[in-house]
Amino acid sequence: MQLIDSHCHLDFAVFDPQREALLQQWRRLGVCHMVVPAIGEVNWAKVMALAEVHQGISYSLGVHPWYVGDQSSNAMANLRQHLAARPAGLVAVGECGLDLRSQVPQAGQIEWFEAQIGMAIEHQLPLIVHSVRANDTVAKMLRRAKPPCGGVIHAFSGSLQQAQAFWQLGFRLGVGGVISYERANKTREALRAMPLEALVLETDAPDMPLQGQQGAINTPAALLPLVTLLAELRDEPIMDVAKVLCDSTRQLFQLADPI
Ligand SMILES: [Zn+2]
C-alpha cells in the first residue's frame, strides 16, 4: 500500500536531528511521497533544499496567514520570482489562506491570500489553503477568482455543504487527525459523505496528532492509522481508499509516478 502525505512540515527543526533515518522508516511503512508547504520567507530556502537532497519530497511556496505580518516588503516580489523560475519540486502555492480566530492578527491576511490566489492563476499551480473559521469567506474568494488548478483545503473542518462547495470549485479536502476526534462529528460526517476522489491524506506533522497521541510529535507514519480510520468511517476497503487518495494527490500536484 502506498501513501502520500499531502501536507507535512518536514523542514521544522524538530526533525533536524534524525531526518534521514525517519524518512527511511516512513518509506518502509509505504509513505512514497510528501508535500512540504512553506510558511513564509523564513523557510522558502529550507523547503527547496529538502526537496533537492531527498527523494520523494515536493514543496509549495507561499505565506501562511499567521505570518503575513512578519514578511519583508520584498516578499511578494520574491515569491513571484520563485514561482516564475518554477524550480523542480515546486508543486503548489501555499500554505496560504485565512485564519479568522480572534487570537490571530488579521491585518494583511486578505491581501496576502488574494495575491497568492492570483499567483496560482498566473503560474498554473494548485493552492494549499489554510482555512480556520473562514470556510465561507475562503469559498467566496475562490469562487470569484476561479483558480484553474484548484488545490486543497488543508485540515478541512466544516459541514458537508462547505465540503461540497469547495469540491465544486475544484478543491480537495485534506483529511488529517481531525477525523480521530469524536467531537468533530460534523466534519467526520462530511468526509464520510463526500466522493472519495475529493479527499487527500495529510498529517500536518509535527502538529495535529491523532486522538490519544496528544503531546507527541506527529509524523507521516500517522498516515497508516489515518487511512484505516477513514476506511472504517466510510465502510470501504482500506486498499481502495488508499489507492484512490494516492492517485488523487498525484493528480492534484502533478506528481511523477514512484520510481
Ligand atoms: Zn500546515
XYZ file of N, CA and C and ligand atoms in Angstrom:
778
model
N 0.840 -1.196 0.000
C 0.000 0.000 0.000
C 0.878 1.250 0.000
N 0.562 2.168 -0.925
C 1.324 3.412 -0.993
C 0.503 4.566 -0.439
N 1.182 5.436 0.292
C 0.501 6.569 0.918
C 1.286 7.845 0.637
N 0.552 8.940 0.432
C 1.204 10.231 0.222
C 0.735 11.195 1.305
N 1.685 11.885 1.909
C 1.348 12.923 2.872
C 1.281 14.248 2.116
N 0.070 14.765 1.936
C -0.096 15.975 1.127
C 0.233 17.249 1.899
N 0.590 17.105 3.178
C 0.865 18.302 3.982
C 1.632 17.917 5.247
N 2.957 18.062 5.200
C 3.731 17.852 6.434
C 4.905 18.820 6.443
N 5.197 19.341 7.631
C 6.233 20.373 7.767
C 7.560 19.715 8.144
N 8.103 18.970 7.190
C 9.326 18.209 7.454
C 10.546 19.074 7.672
N 10.448 20.347 7.279
C 11.598 21.234 7.437
C 11.735 21.730 8.867
N 10.710 21.545 9.706
C 10.760 22.093 11.058
C 11.924 21.478 11.841
N 12.484 22.305 12.728
C 13.723 21.940 13.428
C 13.587 20.641 14.227
N 12.368 20.326 14.638
C 12.176 19.132 15.463
C 12.629 17.867 14.712
N 12.636 17.920 13.365
C 13.055 16.751 12.577
C 14.547 16.789 12.213
N 15.220 17.898 12.513
C 16.616 18.057 12.078
C 17.549 16.920 12.519
N 17.477 16.506 13.782
C 18.499 15.555 14.247
C 18.473 14.207 13.527
N 17.302 13.743 13.063
C 17.280 12.377 12.507
C 16.398 12.280 11.274
N 16.440 13.322 10.454
C 15.520 13.358 9.315
C 15.721 12.159 8.376
N 16.961 11.860 8.041
C 17.235 10.791 7.064
C 16.728 9.442 7.584
N 16.994 9.150 8.853
C 16.548 7.873 9.431
C 15.029 7.803 9.448
N 14.393 8.913 9.784
C 12.929 8.942 9.818
C 12.345 8.740 8.429
N 12.947 9.389 7.432
C 12.452 9.248 6.060
C 12.495 7.785 5.632
N 13.587 7.120 5.975
C 13.708 5.690 5.615
C 12.642 4.859 6.311
N 12.423 5.171 7.573
C 11.418 4.442 8.357
C 10.025 4.650 7.747
N 9.706 5.889 7.385
C 8.381 6.166 6.814
C 8.231 5.496 5.459
N 9.313 5.464 4.689
C 9.248 4.809 3.371
C 8.910 3.335 3.520
N 9.508 2.717 4.538
C 9.230 1.294 4.778
C 7.754 1.075 5.121
N 7.109 2.097 5.677
C 5.682 1.993 6.018
C 4.788 2.268 4.813
N 5.404 2.612 3.666
C 4.606 2.833 2.466
C 4.425 4.298 2.098
N 5.030 5.202 2.879
C 4.907 6.630 2.566
C 5.843 6.933 1.388
N 5.263 7.062 0.184
C 6.114 7.170 -1.003
C 6.375 8.615 -1.407
N 5.594 9.555 -0.894
C 5.806 10.949 -1.270
C 5.275 11.878 -0.180
N 5.917 13.043 -0.049
C 5.474 14.029 0.934
C 5.514 15.412 0.310
N 4.490 16.200 0.590
C 4.475 17.589 0.130
C 4.704 18.485 1.355
N 5.743 19.308 1.267
C 6.127 20.163 2.395
C 5.751 21.613 2.081
N 4.745 22.146 2.757
C 4.338 23.525 2.476
C 5.216 24.524 3.231
N 5.552 25.599 2.549
C 6.292 26.675 3.219
C 5.306 27.498 4.043
N 5.861 28.266 5.001
C 5.002 29.127 5.819
C 5.322 30.614 5.627
N 6.453 30.910 5.007
C 6.833 32.303 4.780
C 8.275 32.372 4.324
N 8.726 33.599 4.060
C 10.102 33.811 3.584
C 11.124 33.016 4.386
N 10.854 32.909 5.684
C 11.805 32.306 6.604
C 12.155 30.865 6.227
N 11.247 30.122 5.591
C 11.609 28.727 5.290
C 11.578 28.368 3.801
N 11.469 29.349 2.918
C 11.450 29.016 1.491
C 12.725 28.267 1.076
N 13.863 28.776 1.512
C 15.127 28.137 1.104
C 15.214 26.720 1.668
N 14.731 26.551 2.890
C 14.865 25.242 3.534
C 13.982 24.188 2.865
N 12.751 24.533 2.515
C 11.907 23.515 1.870
C 12.442 23.179 0.472
N 12.992 24.194 -0.212
C 13.560 23.919 -1.537
C 14.766 22.985 -1.417
N 15.592 23.240 -0.401
C 16.788 22.420 -0.210
C 16.415 20.979 0.142
N 15.368 20.816 0.947
C 14.920 19.465 1.340
C 14.589 18.620 0.116
N 13.850 19.241 -0.802
C 13.416 18.506 -1.996
C 14.595 18.167 -2.891
N 15.630 18.997 -2.817
C 16.796 18.734 -3.646
C 17.608 17.567 -3.096
N 17.675 17.491 -1.766
C 18.521 16.494 -1.118
C 17.839 15.123 -1.032
N 16.528 15.128 -0.766
C 15.828 13.858 -0.530
C 14.868 13.524 -1.654
N 14.758 12.247 -1.949
C 13.786 11.787 -2.945
C 12.386 11.769 -2.350
N 11.404 11.925 -3.207
C 10.018 11.772 -2.746
C 9.509 12.955 -1.952
N 10.165 14.118 -2.122
C 9.674 15.314 -1.429
C 9.399 16.419 -2.448
N 8.199 16.974 -2.386
C 7.855 18.164 -3.162
C 7.496 19.263 -2.175
N 7.300 20.479 -2.675
C 7.012 21.568 -1.740
C 6.149 22.626 -2.409
N 5.586 23.475 -1.547
C 4.885 24.660 -2.031
C 5.591 25.877 -1.458
N 5.438 27.003 -2.121
C 5.984 28.260 -1.608
C 4.841 29.243 -1.416
N 4.869 29.934 -0.275
C 3.817 30.896 -0.009
C 3.960 31.465 1.386
N 2.909 32.162 1.819
C 2.927 32.774 3.148
C 1.652 32.378 3.904
N 1.870 31.744 5.043
C 0.806 31.269 5.934
C 0.131 32.491 6.582
N -1.192 32.418 6.757
C -1.883 33.601 7.305
C -1.372 34.069 8.667
N -0.811 33.168 9.466
C -0.296 33.596 10.773
C 0.911 34.524 10.642
N 1.622 34.421 9.515
C 2.919 35.099 9.429
C 2.950 36.252 8.432
N 1.784 36.665 7.950
C 1.784 37.728 6.931
C 2.446 39.002 7.467
N 2.314 39.239 8.780
C 2.894 40.446 9.375
C 4.411 40.399 9.485
N 5.001 39.221 9.338
C 6.463 39.077 9.504
C 7.226 39.196 8.195
N 6.535 39.375 7.073
C 7.228 39.327 5.781
C 7.893 40.663 5.448
N 8.997 40.601 4.733
C 9.688 41.822 4.317
C 8.870 42.515 3.230
N 9.237 43.743 2.934
C 8.484 44.485 1.915
C 8.706 43.905 0.512
N 9.750 43.091 0.379
C 10.014 42.476 -0.939
C 9.382 41.096 -1.091
N 8.710 40.639 -0.050
C 8.292 39.230 -0.025
C 7.419 38.863 -1.226
N 6.462 39.726 -1.557
C 5.573 39.368 -2.671
C 6.335 39.268 -3.988
N 7.221 40.221 -4.196
C 8.026 40.208 -5.432
C 8.920 38.973 -5.462
N 9.516 38.647 -4.310
C 10.389 37.465 -4.246
C 9.614 36.184 -4.524
N 8.411 36.114 -3.963
C 7.597 34.916 -4.170
C 7.271 34.761 -5.654
N 6.892 35.887 -6.270
C 6.589 35.848 -7.715
C 7.781 35.331 -8.504
N 8.961 35.811 -8.112
C 10.178 35.413 -8.837
C 10.439 33.911 -8.700
N 10.292 33.417 -7.473
C 10.499 31.974 -7.232
C 9.518 31.155 -8.072
N 8.251 31.579 -8.083
C 7.239 30.810 -8.810
C 7.520 30.845 -10.307
N 7.957 32.007 -10.782
C 8.242 32.143 -12.212
C 9.402 31.242 -12.621
N 10.370 31.061 -11.728
C 11.535 30.213 -12.038
C 11.141 28.741 -12.104
N 10.013 28.408 -11.485
C 9.454 27.056 -11.494
C 10.517 25.984 -11.219
N 11.146 26.049 -10.031
C 12.171 25.042 -9.727
C 11.565 23.641 -9.654
N 12.380 22.633 -9.928
C 11.916 21.245 -9.824
C 11.475 21.026 -8.376
N 10.391 20.345 -8.191
C 9.937 20.066 -6.821
C 8.836 21.006 -6.357
N 8.705 22.156 -7.028
C 7.642 23.092 -6.663
C 6.318 22.602 -7.252
N 5.320 22.355 -6.369
C 4.063 21.796 -6.880
C 2.831 22.621 -6.540
N 2.982 23.687 -5.736
C 1.798 24.452 -5.339
C 2.187 25.798 -4.757
N 1.174 26.646 -4.578
C 1.337 27.912 -3.860
C 0.713 27.723 -2.479
N 1.442 28.107 -1.433
C 0.912 27.995 -0.072
C 2.019 27.653 0.908
N 1.701 27.518 2.126
C 0.362 27.426 2.624
C -0.167 28.841 2.842
N -1.314 29.102 2.244
C -1.888 30.438 2.330
C -3.342 30.308 2.754
N -3.987 31.433 3.019
C -5.395 31.344 3.379
C -5.787 32.351 4.425
N -6.802 31.986 5.211
C -7.345 32.883 6.229
C -7.544 32.124 7.534
N -7.206 32.796 8.634
C -7.485 32.263 9.966
C -8.175 33.379 10.734
N -9.489 33.274 10.852
C -10.271 34.384 11.394
C -10.489 34.286 12.909
N -9.732 33.410 13.578
C -9.860 33.356 15.038
C -9.346 34.660 15.645
N -9.974 35.061 16.761
C -9.666 36.385 17.319
C -8.219 36.490 17.796
N -7.595 35.361 18.165
C -6.220 35.456 18.678
C -5.179 35.595 17.556
N -5.605 35.472 16.307
C -4.662 35.585 15.178
C -4.764 36.993 14.575
N -3.623 37.701 14.418
C -3.683 39.038 13.810
C -4.320 38.984 12.422
N -5.231 39.914 12.162
C -5.992 39.875 10.906
C -5.367 40.745 9.810
N -4.548 41.720 10.218
C -4.028 42.678 9.238
C -3.243 41.977 8.136
N -3.612 42.241 6.913
C -2.862 41.722 5.774
C -3.289 40.351 5.287
N -4.110 39.652 6.066
C -4.468 38.273 5.668
C -5.190 38.220 4.316
N -6.200 39.069 4.160
C -6.990 39.048 2.920
C -6.101 39.411 1.726
N -5.292 40.465 1.895
C -4.436 40.931 0.793
C -3.470 39.835 0.353
N -2.856 39.181 1.348
C -1.881 38.137 1.016
C -2.548 36.931 0.357
N -3.734 36.593 0.851
C -4.415 35.432 0.270
C -4.816 35.753 -1.173
N -5.364 36.944 -1.362
C -5.783 37.341 -2.701
C -4.587 37.331 -3.662
N -3.475 37.867 -3.189
C -2.279 37.919 -4.038
C -1.814 36.512 -4.411
N -1.874 35.588 -3.440
C -1.390 34.235 -3.706
C -2.350 33.464 -4.627
N -3.653 33.753 -4.511
C -4.597 33.147 -5.463
C -4.229 33.633 -6.874
N -3.937 34.924 -6.975
C -3.546 35.498 -8.267
C -2.287 34.843 -8.822
N -1.324 34.588 -7.948
C -0.066 33.962 -8.398
C -0.311 32.520 -8.856
N -1.213 31.823 -8.145
C -1.536 30.438 -8.533
C -2.161 30.427 -9.922
N -2.994 31.416 -10.198
C -3.629 31.504 -11.512
C -2.567 31.802 -12.570
N -1.722 32.790 -12.255
C -0.706 33.210 -13.219
C 0.265 32.078 -13.555
N 0.643 31.310 -12.532
C 1.659 30.276 -12.755
C 1.077 28.878 -12.886
N -0.263 28.788 -12.992
C -0.914 27.494 -13.226
C -0.502 26.449 -12.192
N -0.682 26.824 -10.928
C -0.360 25.905 -9.826
C -1.573 25.769 -8.909
N -1.717 24.615 -8.252
C -2.776 24.492 -7.244
C -2.412 25.266 -5.970
N -3.397 25.481 -5.118
C -3.195 26.208 -3.855
C -3.327 25.263 -2.667
N -2.472 25.462 -1.669
C -2.653 24.754 -0.395
C -3.215 25.778 0.581
N -4.469 25.552 0.989
C -5.211 26.589 1.711
C -5.436 26.218 3.175
N -5.069 27.151 4.039
C -5.351 27.063 5.468
C -6.624 27.880 5.704
N -7.676 27.219 6.164
C -8.950 27.913 6.362
C -9.490 27.576 7.741
N -9.363 28.518 8.676
C -9.863 28.264 10.023
C -10.886 29.338 10.369
N -12.077 28.884 10.723
C -13.230 29.771 10.951
C -13.417 30.707 9.768
N -13.146 30.224 8.577
C -13.133 31.116 7.416
C -13.685 30.449 6.163
N -14.284 29.258 6.298
C -14.663 28.489 5.097
C -15.533 29.279 4.117
N -16.506 30.024 4.637
C -17.419 30.706 3.717
C -16.722 31.870 3.007
N -15.868 32.591 3.733
C -15.112 33.697 3.112
C -14.121 33.150 2.091
N -13.442 32.078 2.456
C -12.484 31.460 1.527
C -13.204 31.000 0.259
N -14.352 30.341 0.438
C -15.098 29.854 -0.731
C -15.538 31.019 -1.610
N -15.933 32.114 -0.988
C -16.365 33.280 -1.750
C -15.201 33.833 -2.584
N -14.028 33.921 -1.960
C -12.859 34.453 -2.690
C -12.463 33.524 -3.834
N -12.541 32.218 -3.595
C -12.162 31.258 -4.641
C -13.185 31.268 -5.771
N -14.448 31.442 -5.400
C -15.499 31.471 -6.420
C -15.304 32.664 -7.339
N -14.866 33.768 -6.750
C -14.663 34.981 -7.532
C -13.454 34.833 -8.467
N -12.369 34.238 -7.942
C -11.117 34.195 -8.717
C -11.036 32.971 -9.635
N -11.695 31.895 -9.253
C -11.684 30.650 -10.029
C -10.302 30.164 -10.429
N -9.427 29.889 -9.460
C -8.096 29.369 -9.827
C -8.236 28.038 -10.585
N -7.698 27.940 -11.795
C -7.992 26.800 -12.670
C -7.400 25.467 -12.195
N -6.337 25.506 -11.397
C -5.718 24.244 -10.963
C -6.239 23.793 -9.604
N -7.210 24.525 -9.051
C -7.797 24.111 -7.781
C -6.773 24.070 -6.670
N -6.905 23.047 -5.822
C -5.976 22.927 -4.708
C -6.555 22.048 -3.628
N -6.105 22.306 -2.407
C -6.586 21.513 -1.273
C -6.915 22.440 -0.111
N -8.052 22.166 0.542
C -8.386 22.846 1.792
C -7.781 21.963 2.871
N -6.624 22.431 3.359
C -5.836 21.614 4.272
C -6.553 21.496 5.628
N -6.474 20.303 6.228
C -7.108 20.021 7.530
C -8.560 20.493 7.540
N -9.285 20.060 6.518
C -10.664 20.533 6.395
C -11.447 20.264 7.669
N -12.164 21.294 8.099
C -13.076 21.160 9.221
C -14.300 21.974 8.854
N -15.453 21.324 8.791
C -16.651 22.066 8.408
C -17.790 21.138 8.052
N -18.822 21.711 7.455
C -20.043 20.969 7.149
C -19.953 20.307 5.773
N -20.907 19.409 5.523
C -20.989 18.760 4.220
C -21.232 19.800 3.121
N -22.055 20.788 3.435
C -22.356 21.840 2.467
C -21.080 22.599 2.082
N -20.256 22.918 3.079
C -18.998 23.621 2.801
C -18.042 22.729 2.002
N -18.014 21.444 2.369
C -17.149 20.496 1.653
C -17.557 20.426 0.180
N -18.855 20.360 -0.059
C -19.347 20.286 -1.448
C -19.025 21.564 -2.217
N -19.135 22.696 -1.547
C -18.838 23.975 -2.208
C -17.371 23.994 -2.658
N -16.465 23.550 -1.797
C -15.037 23.531 -2.159
C -14.775 22.568 -3.320
N -15.395 21.406 -3.249
C -15.190 20.379 -4.287
C -15.678 20.899 -5.642
N -16.806 21.590 -5.624
C -17.321 22.171 -6.871
C -16.376 23.220 -7.439
N -15.594 23.843 -6.556
C -14.630 24.854 -7.009
C -13.312 24.216 -7.439
N -13.249 22.884 -7.399
C -12.021 22.190 -7.804
C -11.040 21.992 -6.664
N -11.534 22.103 -5.429
C -10.651 21.927 -4.271
C -10.944 20.622 -3.556
N -9.860 19.908 -3.256
C -9.999 18.680 -2.496
C -9.919 19.018 -1.009
N -10.256 18.046 -0.184
C -10.275 18.272 1.257
C -9.185 17.452 1.920
N -8.348 18.100 2.703
C -7.271 17.417 3.412
C -7.816 16.717 4.639
N -7.606 15.390 4.683
C -8.094 14.579 5.813
C -6.921 14.271 6.734
N -7.011 14.772 7.962
C -5.932 14.543 8.921
C -6.467 14.091 10.258
N -5.696 14.383 11.305
C -6.009 13.921 12.659
C -7.412 14.257 13.134
N -8.008 15.287 12.542
C -9.353 15.708 12.957
C -10.328 14.537 13.006
N -10.205 13.606 12.030
C -11.217 12.537 11.979
C -11.109 11.565 13.160
N -10.019 11.661 13.934
C -9.903 10.752 15.079
C -10.597 11.317 16.320
N -11.066 12.553 16.233
C -11.690 13.181 17.400
C -13.211 13.085 17.311
N -13.782 12.432 18.327
C -15.221 12.215 18.284
C -16.021 13.510 18.255
N -15.474 14.552 18.883
C -16.240 15.807 18.928
C -16.330 16.461 17.540
N -15.496 15.994 16.586
C -15.512 16.574 15.230
C -16.562 15.881 14.369
N -17.733 15.673 14.951
C -18.749 14.863 14.282
C -19.209 15.413 12.944
N -19.380 16.730 12.883
C -19.863 17.358 11.653
C -18.860 17.121 10.518
N -17.584 17.319 10.825
C -16.529 17.116 9.829
C -16.460 15.654 9.416
N -16.554 14.747 10.386
C -16.496 13.314 10.064
C -17.655 12.916 9.160
N -18.820 13.450 9.440
C -19.988 13.162 8.596
C -19.761 13.669 7.173
N -19.196 14.870 7.073
C -18.937 15.455 5.748
C -17.938 14.584 4.984
N -16.867 14.137 5.657
C -15.833 13.342 4.984
C -16.334 11.937 4.654
N -17.343 11.478 5.372
C -17.941 10.179 5.082
C -18.803 10.268 3.821
N -19.449 11.417 3.646
C -20.427 11.541 2.562
C -19.824 12.022 1.239
N -18.636 12.611 1.277
C -18.047 13.155 0.039
C -17.526 12.030 -0.853
N -17.465 12.262 -2.184
C -16.823 11.259 -3.045
C -15.370 11.064 -2.611
N -14.898 9.844 -2.686
C -13.537 9.534 -2.263
C -12.505 10.377 -3.026
N -12.806 10.641 -4.294
C -11.879 11.410 -5.150
C -11.669 12.834 -4.641
N -12.567 13.288 -3.755
C -12.470 14.661 -3.252
C -11.506 14.772 -2.075
N -10.957 13.633 -1.624
C -10.163 13.637 -0.393
C -8.682 13.377 -0.654
N -7.831 13.985 0.139
C -6.406 13.631 0.160
C -5.974 13.480 1.618
N -4.962 12.655 1.841
C -4.489 12.423 3.205
C -3.402 13.429 3.570
N -3.352 13.793 4.840
C -2.292 14.683 5.325
C -2.118 14.491 6.816
N -0.904 14.752 7.295
C -0.702 14.654 8.750
C -0.513 16.015 9.410
N -0.070 17.019 8.646
C 0.306 18.321 9.207
C 1.419 18.154 10.251
N 2.178 17.072 10.150
C 3.290 16.840 11.077
C 4.200 18.076 11.098
N 4.748 18.424 12.246
C 4.707 17.749 13.559
C 3.464 18.067 14.388
N 2.499 18.832 13.825
C 1.300 19.178 14.591
C 0.179 18.172 14.344
N -0.993 18.474 14.925
C -2.237 17.727 14.685
C -2.152 16.218 14.921
N -1.678 15.772 16.087
C -1.613 14.325 16.347
C -3.010 13.708 16.423
N -3.063 12.416 16.228
C -4.321 11.688 16.363
C -4.742 11.702 17.827
N -6.036 11.468 18.034
C -6.527 11.386 19.408
C -5.757 10.292 20.154
N -5.374 10.611 21.381
C -4.613 9.657 22.171
C -3.119 9.878 22.055
N -2.689 10.662 21.064
C -1.263 10.921 20.853
C -0.908 12.368 21.192
N -1.826 13.080 21.816
C -1.576 14.488 22.092
C -0.286 14.657 22.890
N 0.495 15.658 22.522
C 1.754 15.904 23.220
C 2.914 15.249 22.499
N 2.652 14.202 21.717
C 3.719 13.546 20.962
C 3.950 14.300 19.654
N 5.136 14.105 19.068
C 5.415 14.720 17.773
C 4.723 13.891 16.702
N 3.873 14.536 15.942
C 3.182 13.825 14.865
C 4.148 13.652 13.683
N 4.019 12.539 12.958
C 4.894 12.278 11.809
C 4.071 11.653 10.673
N 4.649 11.583 9.469
C 3.938 10.928 8.361
C 3.611 9.459 8.630
N 4.219 8.852 9.651
C 3.871 7.473 9.999
C 2.400 7.375 10.393
N 1.811 8.507 10.763
C 0.397 8.519 11.162
C -0.539 8.313 9.968
N -0.005 8.311 8.734
C -0.872 8.094 7.566
C -1.558 6.741 7.626
N -0.868 5.753 8.167
C -1.419 4.400 8.214
C -2.657 4.331 9.117
N -2.548 4.752 10.408
C -3.769 4.798 11.219
C -4.830 5.726 10.624
N -4.402 6.789 9.960
C -5.372 7.727 9.377
C -6.209 7.082 8.278
N -5.525 6.397 7.357
C -6.258 5.781 6.255
C -7.140 4.647 6.786
N -6.694 3.984 7.851
C -7.502 2.940 8.490
C -8.786 3.537 9.063
N -8.626 4.665 9.773
C -9.797 5.342 10.354
C -10.771 5.807 9.280
N -10.220 6.362 8.201
C -11.079 6.870 7.129
C -11.851 5.729 6.464
N -11.171 4.597 6.248
C -11.819 3.436 5.632
C -12.936 2.919 6.530
N -12.675 2.908 7.853
C -13.708 2.463 8.805
C -14.894 3.415 8.785
N -14.591 4.702 8.802
C -15.641 5.721 8.809
C -16.538 5.594 7.586
N -15.936 5.281 6.427
C -16.693 5.215 5.178
C -17.186 3.802 4.864
N -16.734 2.842 5.674
C -17.094 1.456 5.464
C -16.689 1.007 4.053
N -15.450 1.294 3.702
C -14.910 0.924 2.393
C -13.590 0.187 2.610
N -13.183 -0.672 1.652
C -11.928 -1.409 1.842
C -10.731 -0.463 1.885
N -9.867 -0.693 2.837
C -8.735 0.205 3.068
C -7.839 0.333 1.824
N -7.652 -0.769 1.097
C -6.788 -0.706 -0.083
C -7.362 0.229 -1.138
N -8.675 0.190 -1.303
C -9.327 1.071 -2.277
C -9.176 2.533 -1.863
N -9.410 2.782 -0.576
C -9.317 4.158 -0.073
C -7.892 4.682 -0.296
N -6.909 3.871 0.072
C -5.510 4.290 -0.069
C -5.179 4.579 -1.531
N -5.623 3.714 -2.416
C -5.302 3.848 -3.842
C -5.936 5.116 -4.441
N -7.214 5.328 -4.158
C -7.902 6.495 -4.733
C -7.281 7.795 -4.204
N -6.985 7.837 -2.908
C -6.430 9.072 -2.339
C -5.016 9.345 -2.856
N -4.279 8.270 -3.057
C -2.916 8.397 -3.588
C -2.978 8.955 -5.021
N -3.829 8.359 -5.839
C -3.977 8.812 -7.235
C -4.450 10.256 -7.285
N -5.390 10.571 -6.409
C -5.973 11.901 -6.365
C -4.906 12.955 -6.006
N -4.044 12.609 -5.068
C -2.982 13.535 -4.656
C -1.972 13.717 -5.778
N -1.630 12.607 -6.451
C -0.700 12.690 -7.593
C -1.254 13.595 -8.682
N -2.559 13.442 -8.929
C -3.200 14.229 -9.977
C -3.201 15.716 -9.604
N -3.570 15.993 -8.376
C -3.651 17.386 -7.923
C -2.302 18.096 -8.068
N -1.244 17.465 -7.594
C 0.075 18.113 -7.574
C 0.942 17.716 -8.774
N 0.342 16.963 -9.700
C 1.090 16.530 -10.891
C 2.394 15.834 -10.498
N 2.292 14.926 -9.529
C 3.484 14.227 -9.056
C 3.811 13.087 -10.038
N 5.090 12.880 -10.251
C 5.508 11.789 -11.118
C 5.230 10.464 -10.420
N 5.105 9.406 -11.181
C 4.899 8.092 -10.586
C 6.139 7.686 -9.790
N 5.942 6.866 -8.754
C 7.098 6.460 -7.951
C 8.096 5.658 -8.790
N 9.353 5.763 -8.386
C 10.402 5.059 -9.146
C 10.402 3.592 -8.751
Zn 0.463 23.350 7.784
